[in-house]
Amino acid sequence: TQLLEQSPQFLSIQEGENLTVYCNSSSVFSSLQWYRQEPGEGPVLLVTVVTGGEVKKLKRLTFQFGDARKDSSLHITAAQTGDTGLYLCAGARHSGAGSYQLTFGKGTKLSVIP
Amino acid sequence: DTAVSQTPKYLVTQMGNDKSIKCEQNLGHDTMYWYKQDSKKFLKIMFSYNNKELIINETVPNRFSPKSPDKAHLNLHINSLELGDSAVYFCASSQVVWGASGVHNEQFFGPGTRLTVL
């Protein structure tokens, strides 16, 4: 089983602060995805990174895929209360018949305090 | 329009009962999944179907039986429910897209079914 270690598990910060969430594995993935989940809802995709060393920006969120495609990070600049939620990283690997299996990290529960 | 829908949203039942959860997607995707999210929010794959064929079957008790009547539907039937089955079950669908930068496989999740076994 390929494991994704996500850290920290919990993060509580003041509005305006910066933060970084890490996702690490000993295995190589075809791609890595970051999802955000609100209470009572399913996860929603934020970004997919595919190429080693790739950096993608989504407004105040910056996602990076490690050179070896084993790890990733999510950096949020000037956090806002609307960023509060559960952030999940997921590594994709081919599972046959044109489908890809996602292995999820255990999530980072972010609370941004006003 | 709802992309991935699940019914019911909440399910409360007694130990030993049999129950089903239904899932439908209107995205035209070829692949559908069932995930289990436990109380610690860990999301784990249970099954995956591609064009009605079982692709992934993780270590799940055989009390759980998925059924895909067509590629837009993937239902989950659970026999002899146990306390440990209490969790939120998510259905998802995806379509692999090959782009210039590589393979993209965004998964679209349903709203979840919260199962409570008493």
PDB file of N, CA and C in Angstrom, chain A residues 2-104:
ATOM      1  N   GLN A   2       0.563   2.161  -0.924  1.00  0.00           N
ATOM      2  CA  GLN A   2       1.336   3.399  -0.977  1.00  0.00           C
ATOM      3  C   GLN A   2       0.715   4.386  -0.011  1.00  0.00           C
ATOM      4  N   LEU A   3       1.532   4.913   0.904  1.00  0.00           N
ATOM      5  CA  LEU A   3       1.013   5.817   1.905  1.00  0.00           C
ATOM      6  C   LEU A   3       1.412   7.243   1.597  1.00  0.00           C
ATOM      7  N   LEU A   4       0.516   8.152   1.932  1.00  0.00           N
ATOM      8  CA  LEU A   4       0.802   9.574   1.837  1.00  0.00           C
ATOM      9  C   LEU A   4       0.728  10.150   3.242  1.00  0.00           C
ATOM     10  N   GLU A   5       1.843  10.684   3.697  1.00  0.00           N
ATOM     11  CA  GLU A   5       1.881  11.299   5.020  1.00  0.00           C
ATOM     12  C   GLU A   5       1.614  12.790   4.869  1.00  0.00           C
ATOM     13  N   GLN A   6       0.555  13.248   5.518  1.00  0.00           N
ATOM     14  CA  GLN A   6       0.197  14.654   5.400  1.00  0.00           C
ATOM     15  C   GLN A   6       0.395  15.329   6.749  1.00  0.00           C
ATOM     16  N   SER A   7       0.980  16.529   6.736  1.00  0.00           N
ATOM     17  CA  SER A   7       1.211  17.241   7.993  1.00  0.00           C
ATOM     18  C   SER A   7       1.093  18.748   7.789  1.00  0.00           C
ATOM     19  N   PRO A   8       0.708  19.481   8.821  1.00  0.00           N
ATOM     20  CA  PRO A   8       0.231  18.958  10.089  1.00  0.00           C
ATOM     21  C   PRO A   8      -1.194  18.432   9.972  1.00  0.00           C
ATOM     22  N   GLN A   9      -1.631  17.707  10.976  1.00  0.00           N
ATOM     23  CA  GLN A   9      -2.987  17.175  10.960  1.00  0.00           C
ATOM     24  C   GLN A   9      -3.996  18.272  11.294  1.00  0.00           C
ATOM     25  N   PHE A  10      -3.596  19.144  12.218  1.00  0.00           N
ATOM     26  CA  PHE A  10      -4.440  20.274  12.615  1.00  0.00           C
ATOM     27  C   PHE A  10      -3.608  21.552  12.552  1.00  0.00           C
ATOM     28  N   LEU A  11      -4.254  22.639  12.147  1.00  0.00           N
ATOM     29  CA  LEU A  11      -3.555  23.919  12.068  1.00  0.00           C
ATOM     30  C   LEU A  11      -4.552  25.030  12.376  1.00  0.00           C
ATOM     31  N   SER A  12      -4.215  25.818  13.379  1.00  0.00           N
ATOM     32  CA  SER A  12      -5.077  26.939  13.751  1.00  0.00           C
ATOM     33  C   SER A  12      -4.237  28.203  13.711  1.00  0.00           C
ATOM     34  N   ILE A  13      -4.618  29.135  12.851  1.00  0.00           N
ATOM     35  CA  ILE A  13      -3.810  30.342  12.690  1.00  0.00           C
ATOM     36  C   ILE A  13      -4.709  31.575  12.669  1.00  0.00           C
ATOM     37  N   GLN A  14      -4.064  32.747  12.834  1.00  0.00           N
ATOM     38  CA  GLN A  14      -4.788  34.003  12.772  1.00  0.00           C
ATOM     39  C   GLN A  14      -4.942  34.434  11.304  1.00  0.00           C
ATOM     40  N   GLU A  15      -6.003  35.127  11.065  1.00  0.00           N
ATOM     41  CA  GLU A  15      -6.223  35.687   9.725  1.00  0.00           C
ATOM     42  C   GLU A  15      -5.015  36.555   9.350  1.00  0.00           C
ATOM     43  N   GLY A  16      -4.572  36.409   8.095  1.00  0.00           N
ATOM     44  CA  GLY A  16      -3.440  37.209   7.629  1.00  0.00           C
ATOM     45  C   GLY A  16      -2.108  36.486   7.680  1.00  0.00           C
ATOM     46  N   GLU A  17      -2.041  35.403   8.429  1.00  0.00           N
ATOM     47  CA  GLU A  17      -0.797  34.634   8.523  1.00  0.00           C
ATOM     48  C   GLU A  17      -0.638  33.732   7.305  1.00  0.00           C
ATOM     49  N   ASN A  18       0.604  33.279   7.122  1.00  0.00           N
ATOM     50  CA  ASN A  18       0.904  32.326   6.049  1.00  0.00           C
ATOM     51  C   ASN A  18       1.015  30.926   6.636  1.00  0.00           C
ATOM     52  N   LEU A  19       0.793  29.910   5.803  1.00  0.00           N
ATOM     53  CA  LEU A  19       0.919  28.541   6.279  1.00  0.00           C
ATOM     54  C   LEU A  19       1.310  27.624   5.135  1.00  0.00           C
ATOM     55  N   THR A  20       1.893  26.492   5.513  1.00  0.00           N
ATOM     56  CA  THR A  20       2.255  25.473   4.528  1.00  0.00           C
ATOM     57  C   THR A  20       1.819  24.107   5.022  1.00  0.00           C
ATOM     58  N   VAL A  21       1.233  23.343   4.142  1.00  0.00           N
ATOM     59  CA  VAL A  21       0.827  21.961   4.420  1.00  0.00           C
ATOM     60  C   VAL A  21       1.676  21.052   3.548  1.00  0.00           C
ATOM     61  N   TYR A  22       2.139  19.946   4.135  1.00  0.00           N
ATOM     62  CA  TYR A  22       3.046  19.050   3.425  1.00  0.00           C
ATOM     63  C   TYR A  22       2.418  17.684   3.199  1.00  0.00           C
ATOM     64  N   CYS A  23       2.834  17.075   2.096  1.00  0.00           N
ATOM     65  CA  CYS A  23       2.329  15.761   1.720  1.00  0.00           C
ATOM     66  C   CYS A  23       3.531  14.963   1.216  1.00  0.00           C
ATOM     67  N   ASN A  24       3.877  13.878   1.920  1.00  0.00           N
ATOM     68  CA  ASN A  24       5.098  13.148   1.592  1.00  0.00           C
ATOM     69  C   ASN A  24       4.841  11.662   1.413  1.00  0.00           C
ATOM     70  N   SER A  25       5.596  11.059   0.518  1.00  0.00           N
ATOM     71  CA  SER A  25       5.476   9.624   0.279  1.00  0.00           C
ATOM     72  C   SER A  25       6.821   9.062  -0.148  1.00  0.00           C
ATOM     73  N   SER A  26       6.989   7.765   0.025  1.00  0.00           N
ATOM     74  CA  SER A  26       8.193   7.104  -0.476  1.00  0.00           C
ATOM     75  C   SER A  26       7.961   6.570  -1.886  1.00  0.00           C
ATOM     76  N   SER A  27       6.742   6.739  -2.382  1.00  0.00           N
ATOM     77  CA  SER A  27       6.383   6.214  -3.698  1.00  0.00           C
ATOM     78  C   SER A  27       6.217   7.339  -4.711  1.00  0.00           C
ATOM     79  N   VAL A  28       6.401   7.002  -5.966  1.00  0.00           N
ATOM     80  CA  VAL A  28       6.217   7.962  -7.054  1.00  0.00           C
ATOM     81  C   VAL A  28       4.769   7.877  -7.548  1.00  0.00           C
ATOM     82  N   PHE A  29       4.180   9.009  -7.795  1.00  0.00           N
ATOM     83  CA  PHE A  29       2.809   9.056  -8.306  1.00  0.00           C
ATOM     84  C   PHE A  29       2.774   9.662  -9.708  1.00  0.00           C
ATOM     85  N   SER A  30       1.780   9.254 -10.479  1.00  0.00           N
ATOM     86  CA  SER A  30       1.586   9.824 -11.815  1.00  0.00           C
ATOM     87  C   SER A  30       1.265  11.310 -11.706  1.00  0.00           C
ATOM     88  N   SER A  31       0.479  11.651 -10.721  1.00  0.00           N
ATOM     89  CA  SER A  31       0.123  13.042 -10.471  1.00  0.00           C
ATOM     90  C   SER A  31      -0.299  13.162  -9.024  1.00  0.00           C
ATOM     91  N   LEU A  32      -0.410  14.383  -8.570  1.00  0.00           N
ATOM     92  CA  LEU A  32      -0.843  14.599  -7.203  1.00  0.00           C
ATOM     93  C   LEU A  32      -1.922  15.671  -7.205  1.00  0.00           C
ATOM     94  N   GLN A  33      -2.954  15.417  -6.457  1.00  0.00           N
ATOM     95  CA  GLN A  33      -4.076  16.339  -6.426  1.00  0.00           C
ATOM     96  C   GLN A  33      -4.275  16.863  -5.015  1.00  0.00           C
ATOM     97  N   TRP A  34      -4.793  18.083  -4.952  1.00  0.00           N
ATOM     98  CA  TRP A  34      -5.194  18.671  -3.671  1.00  0.00           C
ATOM     99  C   TRP A  34      -6.691  18.951  -3.716  1.00  0.00           C
ATOM    100  N   TYR A  35      -7.372  18.488  -2.678  1.00  0.00           N
ATOM    101  CA  TYR A  35      -8.800  18.697  -2.547  1.00  0.00           C
ATOM    102  C   TYR A  35      -9.081  19.494  -1.272  1.00  0.00           C
ATOM    103  N   ARG A  36     -10.238  20.147  -1.296  1.00  0.00           N
ATOM    104  CA  ARG A  36     -10.713  20.829  -0.096  1.00  0.00           C
ATOM    105  C   ARG A  36     -12.111  20.311   0.203  1.00  0.00           C
ATOM    106  N   GLN A  37     -12.353  20.016   1.478  1.00  0.00           N
ATOM    107  CA  GLN A  37     -13.639  19.468   1.878  1.00  0.00           C
ATOM    108  C   GLN A  37     -14.268  20.335   2.952  1.00  0.00           C
ATOM    109  N   GLU A  38     -15.509  20.760   2.703  1.00  0.00           N
ATOM    110  CA  GLU A  38     -16.279  21.511   3.693  1.00  0.00           C
ATOM    111  C   GLU A  38     -17.127  20.518   4.485  1.00  0.00           C
ATOM    112  N   PRO A  39     -17.506  20.870   5.717  1.00  0.00           N
ATOM    113  CA  PRO A  39     -18.341  19.974   6.528  1.00  0.00           C
ATOM    114  C   PRO A  39     -19.637  19.607   5.808  1.00  0.00           C
ATOM    115  N   GLY A  40     -19.967  18.320   5.809  1.00  0.00           N
ATOM    116  CA  GLY A  40     -21.213  17.863   5.206  1.00  0.00           C
ATOM    117  C   GLY A  40     -21.198  17.772   3.695  1.00  0.00           C
ATOM    118  N   GLU A  41     -20.021  17.956   3.096  1.00  0.00           N
ATOM    119  CA  GLU A  41     -19.922  17.895   1.642  1.00  0.00           C
ATOM    120  C   GLU A  41     -18.779  16.974   1.225  1.00  0.00           C
ATOM    121  N   GLY A  42     -18.756  16.650  -0.068  1.00  0.00           N
ATOM    122  CA  GLY A  42     -17.651  15.857  -0.582  1.00  0.00           C
ATOM    123  C   GLY A  42     -16.464  16.728  -0.934  1.00  0.00           C
ATOM    124  N   PRO A  43     -15.272  16.113  -1.065  1.00  0.00           N
ATOM    125  CA  PRO A  43     -14.083  16.876  -1.449  1.00  0.00           C
ATOM    126  C   PRO A  43     -14.249  17.491  -2.833  1.00  0.00           C
ATOM    127  N   VAL A  44     -13.636  18.672  -3.002  1.00  0.00           N
ATOM    128  CA  VAL A  44     -13.663  19.365  -4.289  1.00  0.00           C
ATOM    129  C   VAL A  44     -12.227  19.615  -4.716  1.00  0.00           C
ATOM    130  N   LEU A  45     -11.928  19.284  -5.967  1.00  0.00           N
ATOM    131  CA  LEU A  45     -10.548  19.428  -6.447  1.00  0.00           C
ATOM    132  C   LEU A  45     -10.127  20.884  -6.518  1.00  0.00           C
ATOM    133  N   LEU A  46      -8.922  21.166  -5.999  1.00  0.00           N
ATOM    134  CA  LEU A  46      -8.318  22.494  -6.113  1.00  0.00           C
ATOM    135  C   LEU A  46      -7.339  22.533  -7.285  1.00  0.00           C
ATOM    136  N   VAL A  47      -6.466  21.531  -7.350  1.00  0.00           N
ATOM    137  CA  VAL A  47      -5.430  21.553  -8.387  1.00  0.00           C
ATOM    138  C   VAL A  47      -4.885  20.146  -8.599  1.00  0.00           C
ATOM    139  N   THR A  48      -4.357  19.921  -9.792  1.00  0.00           N
ATOM    140  CA  THR A  48      -3.607  18.700 -10.093  1.00  0.00           C
ATOM    141  C   THR A  48      -2.216  19.107 -10.562  1.00  0.00           C
ATOM    142  N   VAL A  49      -1.188  18.520  -9.968  1.00  0.00           N
ATOM    143  CA  VAL A  49       0.179  18.747 -10.440  1.00  0.00           C
ATOM    144  C   VAL A  49       0.697  17.441 -11.017  1.00  0.00           C
ATOM    145  N   VAL A  50       1.349  17.550 -12.150  1.00  0.00           N
ATOM    146  CA  VAL A  50       1.686  16.356 -12.917  1.00  0.00           C
ATOM    147  C   VAL A  50       3.201  16.196 -13.124  1.00  0.00           C
ATOM    148  N   THR A  51       3.868  17.306 -13.350  1.00  0.00           N
ATOM    149  CA  THR A  51       5.290  17.266 -13.701  1.00  0.00           C
ATOM    150  C   THR A  51       6.152  17.519 -12.472  1.00  0.00           C
ATOM    151  N   GLY A  52       7.237  16.749 -12.317  1.00  0.00           N
ATOM    152  CA  GLY A  52       8.156  16.973 -11.208  1.00  0.00           C
ATOM    153  C   GLY A  52       8.662  18.400 -11.196  1.00  0.00           C
ATOM    154  N   GLY A  53       8.602  19.058 -10.026  1.00  0.00           N
ATOM    155  CA  GLY A  53       9.050  20.441  -9.906  1.00  0.00           C
ATOM    156  C   GLY A  53       7.995  21.472 -10.269  1.00  0.00           C
ATOM    157  N   GLU A  54       6.841  20.988 -10.684  1.00  0.00           N
ATOM    158  CA  GLU A  54       5.784  21.909 -11.130  1.00  0.00           C
ATOM    159  C   GLU A  54       5.268  22.772  -9.988  1.00  0.00           C
ATOM    160  N   VAL A  55       5.013  24.042 -10.287  1.00  0.00           N
ATOM    161  CA  VAL A  55       4.415  24.962  -9.328  1.00  0.00           C
ATOM    162  C   VAL A  55       3.154  25.549  -9.956  1.00  0.00           C
ATOM    163  N   LYS A  56       2.058  25.486  -9.220  1.00  0.00           N
ATOM    164  CA  LYS A  56       0.810  26.086  -9.715  1.00  0.00           C
ATOM    165  C   LYS A  56       0.283  27.041  -8.677  1.00  0.00           C
ATOM    166  N   LYS A  57      -0.268  28.146  -9.167  1.00  0.00           N
ATOM    167  CA  LYS A  57      -0.833  29.141  -8.252  1.00  0.00           C
ATOM    168  C   LYS A  57      -2.312  29.300  -8.512  1.00  0.00           C
ATOM    169  N   LEU A  58      -3.056  29.385  -7.412  1.00  0.00           N
ATOM    170  CA  LEU A  58      -4.494  29.587  -7.481  1.00  0.00           C
ATOM    171  C   LEU A  58      -4.784  30.714  -6.485  1.00  0.00           C
ATOM    172  N   LYS A  59      -4.751  31.959  -6.980  1.00  0.00           N
ATOM    173  CA  LYS A  59      -4.906  33.148  -6.136  1.00  0.00           C
ATOM    174  C   LYS A  59      -3.859  33.113  -5.028  1.00  0.00           C
ATOM    175  N   ARG A  60      -4.277  32.989  -3.772  1.00  0.00           N
ATOM    176  CA  ARG A  60      -3.315  33.012  -2.664  1.00  0.00           C
ATOM    177  C   ARG A  60      -2.740  31.626  -2.341  1.00  0.00           C
ATOM    178  N   LEU A  61      -3.129  30.626  -3.093  1.00  0.00           N
ATOM    179  CA  LEU A  61      -2.662  29.265  -2.848  1.00  0.00           C
ATOM    180  C   LEU A  61      -1.584  28.899  -3.863  1.00  0.00           C
ATOM    181  N   THR A  62      -0.464  28.361  -3.371  1.00  0.00           N
ATOM    182  CA  THR A  62       0.618  27.915  -4.241  1.00  0.00           C
ATOM    183  C   THR A  62       0.872  26.434  -3.985  1.00  0.00           C
ATOM    184  N   PHE A  63       0.848  25.652  -5.036  1.00  0.00           N
ATOM    185  CA  PHE A  63       1.034  24.209  -4.949  1.00  0.00           C
ATOM    186  C   PHE A  63       2.332  23.845  -5.648  1.00  0.00           C
ATOM    187  N   GLN A  64       3.084  22.943  -5.026  1.00  0.00           N
ATOM    188  CA  GLN A  64       4.338  22.512  -5.628  1.00  0.00           C
ATOM    189  C   GLN A  64       4.430  21.002  -5.607  1.00  0.00           C
ATOM    190  N   PHE A  65       4.914  20.427  -6.706  1.00  0.00           N
ATOM    191  CA  PHE A  65       5.147  18.988  -6.798  1.00  0.00           C
ATOM    192  C   PHE A  65       6.648  18.775  -6.728  1.00  0.00           C
ATOM    193  N   GLY A  66       7.099  17.855  -5.892  1.00  0.00           N
ATOM    194  CA  GLY A  66       8.527  17.614  -5.746  1.00  0.00           C
ATOM    195  C   GLY A  66       9.156  17.111  -7.033  1.00  0.00           C
ATOM    196  N   ASP A  67      10.446  17.345  -7.164  1.00  0.00           N
ATOM    197  CA  ASP A  67      11.162  16.943  -8.381  1.00  0.00           C
ATOM    198  C   ASP A  67      11.004  15.451  -8.674  1.00  0.00           C
ATOM    199  N   ALA A  68      10.996  14.649  -7.615  1.00  0.00           N
ATOM    200  CA  ALA A  68      10.907  13.191  -7.777  1.00  0.00           C
ATOM    201  C   ALA A  68       9.459  12.695  -7.820  1.00  0.00           C
ATOM    202  N   ARG A  69       8.512  13.604  -7.766  1.00  0.00           N
ATOM    203  CA  ARG A  69       7.078  13.276  -7.805  1.00  0.00           C
ATOM    204  C   ARG A  69       6.665  12.360  -6.665  1.00  0.00           C
ATOM    205  N   LYS A  70       7.289  12.595  -5.495  1.00  0.00           N
ATOM    206  CA  LYS A  70       6.912  11.815  -4.314  1.00  0.00           C
ATOM    207  C   LYS A  70       6.277  12.691  -3.254  1.00  0.00           C
ATOM    208  N   ASP A  71       6.423  14.008  -3.372  1.00  0.00           N
ATOM    209  CA  ASP A  71       5.924  14.882  -2.322  1.00  0.00           C
ATOM    210  C   ASP A  71       5.371  16.167  -2.920  1.00  0.00           C
ATOM    211  N   SER A  72       4.590  16.859  -2.089  1.00  0.00           N
ATOM    212  CA  SER A  72       3.961  18.087  -2.557  1.00  0.00           C
ATOM    213  C   SER A  72       3.717  18.996  -1.368  1.00  0.00           C
ATOM    214  N   SER A  73       3.535  20.268  -1.653  1.00  0.00           N
ATOM    215  CA  SER A  73       3.209  21.219  -0.589  1.00  0.00           C
ATOM    216  C   SER A  73       2.150  22.188  -1.079  1.00  0.00           C
ATOM    217  N   LEU A  74       1.395  22.678  -0.111  1.00  0.00           N
ATOM    218  CA  LEU A  74       0.380  23.704  -0.364  1.00  0.00           C
ATOM    219  C   LEU A  74       0.700  24.880   0.546  1.00  0.00           C
ATOM    220  N   HIS A  75       0.925  26.033  -0.031  1.00  0.00           N
ATOM    221  CA  HIS A  75       1.232  27.234   0.750  1.00  0.00           C
ATOM    222  C   HIS A  75       0.100  28.229   0.553  1.00  0.00           C
ATOM    223  N   ILE A  76      -0.408  28.745   1.676  1.00  0.00           N
ATOM    224  CA  ILE A  76      -1.461  29.763   1.616  1.00  0.00           C
ATOM    225  C   ILE A  76      -0.881  31.061   2.169  1.00  0.00           C
ATOM    226  N   THR A  77      -1.004  32.105   1.392  1.00  0.00           N
ATOM    227  CA  THR A  77      -0.514  33.424   1.797  1.00  0.00           C
ATOM    228  C   THR A  77      -1.674  34.247   2.335  1.00  0.00           C
ATOM    229  N   ALA A  78      -1.433  34.923   3.437  1.00  0.00           N
ATOM    230  CA  ALA A  78      -2.443  35.831   4.025  1.00  0.00           C
ATOM    231  C   ALA A  78      -3.787  35.128   4.169  1.00  0.00           C
ATOM    232  N   ALA A  79      -3.800  34.100   4.992  1.00  0.00           N
ATOM    233  CA  ALA A  79      -4.998  33.266   5.148  1.00  0.00           C
ATOM    234  C   ALA A  79      -6.215  34.102   5.532  1.00  0.00           C
ATOM    235  N   GLN A  80      -7.360  33.664   5.024  1.00  0.00           N
ATOM    236  CA  GLN A  80      -8.628  34.312   5.323  1.00  0.00           C
ATOM    237  C   GLN A  80      -9.554  33.296   5.992  1.00  0.00           C
ATOM    238  N   THR A  81     -10.579  33.789   6.675  1.00  0.00           N
ATOM    239  CA  THR A  81     -11.490  32.874   7.370  1.00  0.00           C
ATOM    240  C   THR A  81     -12.166  31.921   6.392  1.00  0.00           C
ATOM    241  N   GLY A  82     -12.340  32.356   5.160  1.00  0.00           N
ATOM    242  CA  GLY A  82     -12.935  31.505   4.136  1.00  0.00           C
ATOM    243  C   GLY A  82     -12.061  30.343   3.717  1.00  0.00           C
ATOM    244  N   ASP A  83     -10.787  30.333   4.142  1.00  0.00           N
ATOM    245  CA  ASP A  83      -9.893  29.218   3.824  1.00  0.00           C
ATOM    246  C   ASP A  83     -10.095  28.046   4.788  1.00  0.00           C
ATOM    247  N   THR A  84     -10.845  28.272   5.839  1.00  0.00           N
ATOM    248  CA  THR A  84     -11.092  27.211   6.825  1.00  0.00           C
ATOM    249  C   THR A  84     -11.702  25.991   6.150  1.00  0.00           C
ATOM    250  N   GLY A  85     -11.153  24.822   6.465  1.00  0.00           N
ATOM    251  CA  GLY A  85     -11.673  23.586   5.876  1.00  0.00           C
ATOM    252  C   GLY A  85     -10.680  22.457   6.031  1.00  0.00           C
ATOM    253  N   LEU A  86     -11.028  21.316   5.463  1.00  0.00           N
ATOM    254  CA  LEU A  86     -10.158  20.142   5.473  1.00  0.00           C
ATOM    255  C   LEU A  86      -9.468  20.050   4.121  1.00  0.00           C
ATOM    256  N   TYR A  87      -8.139  20.043   4.134  1.00  0.00           N
ATOM    257  CA  TYR A  87      -7.358  19.960   2.901  1.00  0.00           C
ATOM    258  C   TYR A  87      -6.782  18.556   2.785  1.00  0.00           C
ATOM    259  N   LEU A  88      -7.021  17.940   1.637  1.00  0.00           N
ATOM    260  CA  LEU A  88      -6.597  16.563   1.394  1.00  0.00           C
ATOM    261  C   LEU A  88      -5.677  16.501   0.186  1.00  0.00           C
ATOM    262  N   CYS A  89      -4.536  15.820   0.345  1.00  0.00           N
ATOM    263  CA  CYS A  89      -3.719  15.544  -0.830  1.00  0.00           C
ATOM    264  C   CYS A  89      -4.011  14.113  -1.272  1.00  0.00           C
ATOM    265  N   ALA A  90      -3.852  13.855  -2.548  1.00  0.00           N
ATOM    266  CA  ALA A  90      -4.146  12.525  -3.086  1.00  0.00           C
ATOM    267  C   ALA A  90      -3.194  12.223  -4.231  1.00  0.00           C
ATOM    268  N   GLY A  91      -2.530  11.083  -4.134  1.00  0.00           N
ATOM    269  CA  GLY A  91      -1.622  10.654  -5.190  1.00  0.00           C
ATOM    270  C   GLY A  91      -2.335   9.699  -6.132  1.00  0.00           C
ATOM    271  N   ALA A  92      -2.110   9.890  -7.420  1.00  0.00           N
ATOM    272  CA  ALA A  92      -2.785   9.058  -8.417  1.00  0.00           C
ATOM    273  C   ALA A  92      -1.822   8.040  -9.006  1.00  0.00           C
ATOM    274  N   ARG A  93      -2.308   6.814  -9.179  1.00  0.00           N
ATOM    275  CA  ARG A  93      -1.536   5.804  -9.890  1.00  0.00           C
ATOM    276  C   ARG A  93      -2.475   5.005 -10.775  1.00  0.00           C
ATOM    277  N   HIS A  94      -1.942   4.527 -11.883  1.00  0.00           N
ATOM    278  CA  HIS A  94      -2.750   3.813 -12.853  1.00  0.00           C
ATOM    279  C   HIS A  94      -3.215   2.488 -12.270  1.00  0.00           C
ATOM    280  N   SER A  95      -4.510   2.193 -12.429  1.00  0.00           N
ATOM    281  CA  SER A  95      -5.049   0.958 -11.859  1.00  0.00           C
ATOM    282  C   SER A  95      -5.636   0.048 -12.918  1.00  0.00           C
ATOM    283  N   GLY A  96      -5.345   0.335 -14.169  1.00  0.00           N
ATOM    284  CA  GLY A  96      -5.809  -0.538 -15.244  1.00  0.00           C
ATOM    285  C   GLY A  96      -7.093  -0.050 -15.884  1.00  0.00           C
ATOM    286  N   ALA A  97      -7.343  -0.496 -17.081  1.00  0.00           N
ATOM    287  CA  ALA A  97      -8.585  -0.207 -17.817  1.00  0.00           C
ATOM    288  C   ALA A  97      -8.872   1.291 -17.873  1.00  0.00           C
ATOM    289  N   GLY A  98      -7.825   2.086 -18.040  1.00  0.00           N
ATOM    290  CA  GLY A  98      -8.026   3.516 -18.219  1.00  0.00           C
ATOM    291  C   GLY A  98      -8.432   4.271 -16.978  1.00  0.00           C
ATOM    292  N   SER A  99      -8.289   3.671 -15.823  1.00  0.00           N
ATOM    293  CA  SER A  99      -8.668   4.394 -14.606  1.00  0.00           C
ATOM    294  C   SER A  99      -7.468   4.573 -13.695  1.00  0.00           C
ATOM    295  N   TYR A 100      -7.565   5.558 -12.837  1.00  0.00           N
ATOM    296  CA  TYR A 100      -6.507   5.879 -11.900  1.00  0.00           C
ATOM    297  C   TYR A 100      -7.047   5.826 -10.488  1.00  0.00           C
ATOM    298  N   GLN A 101      -6.273   5.218  -9.594  1.00  0.00           N
ATOM    299  CA  GLN A 101      -6.672   5.109  -8.200  1.00  0.00           C
ATOM    300  C   GLN A 101      -6.018   6.221  -7.413  1.00  0.00           C
ATOM    301  N   LEU A 102      -6.798   6.864  -6.534  1.00  0.00           N
ATOM    302  CA  LEU A 102      -6.258   7.893  -5.657  1.00  0.00           C
ATOM    303  C   LEU A 102      -6.010   7.324  -4.274  1.00  0.00           C
ATOM    304  N   THR A 103      -4.827   7.647  -3.743  1.00  0.00           N
ATOM    305  CA  THR A 103      -4.510   7.346  -2.347  1.00  0.00           C
ATOM    306  C   THR A 103      -4.480   8.676  -1.622  1.00  0.00           C
ATOM    307  N   PHE A 104      -5.351   8.808  -0.618  1.00  0.00           N
ATOM    308  CA  PHE A 104      -5.472  10.081   0.078  1.00  0.00           C
ATOM    309  C   PHE A 104      -4.579  10.138   1.307  1.00  0.00           C
TER     310      PHE A 104
END
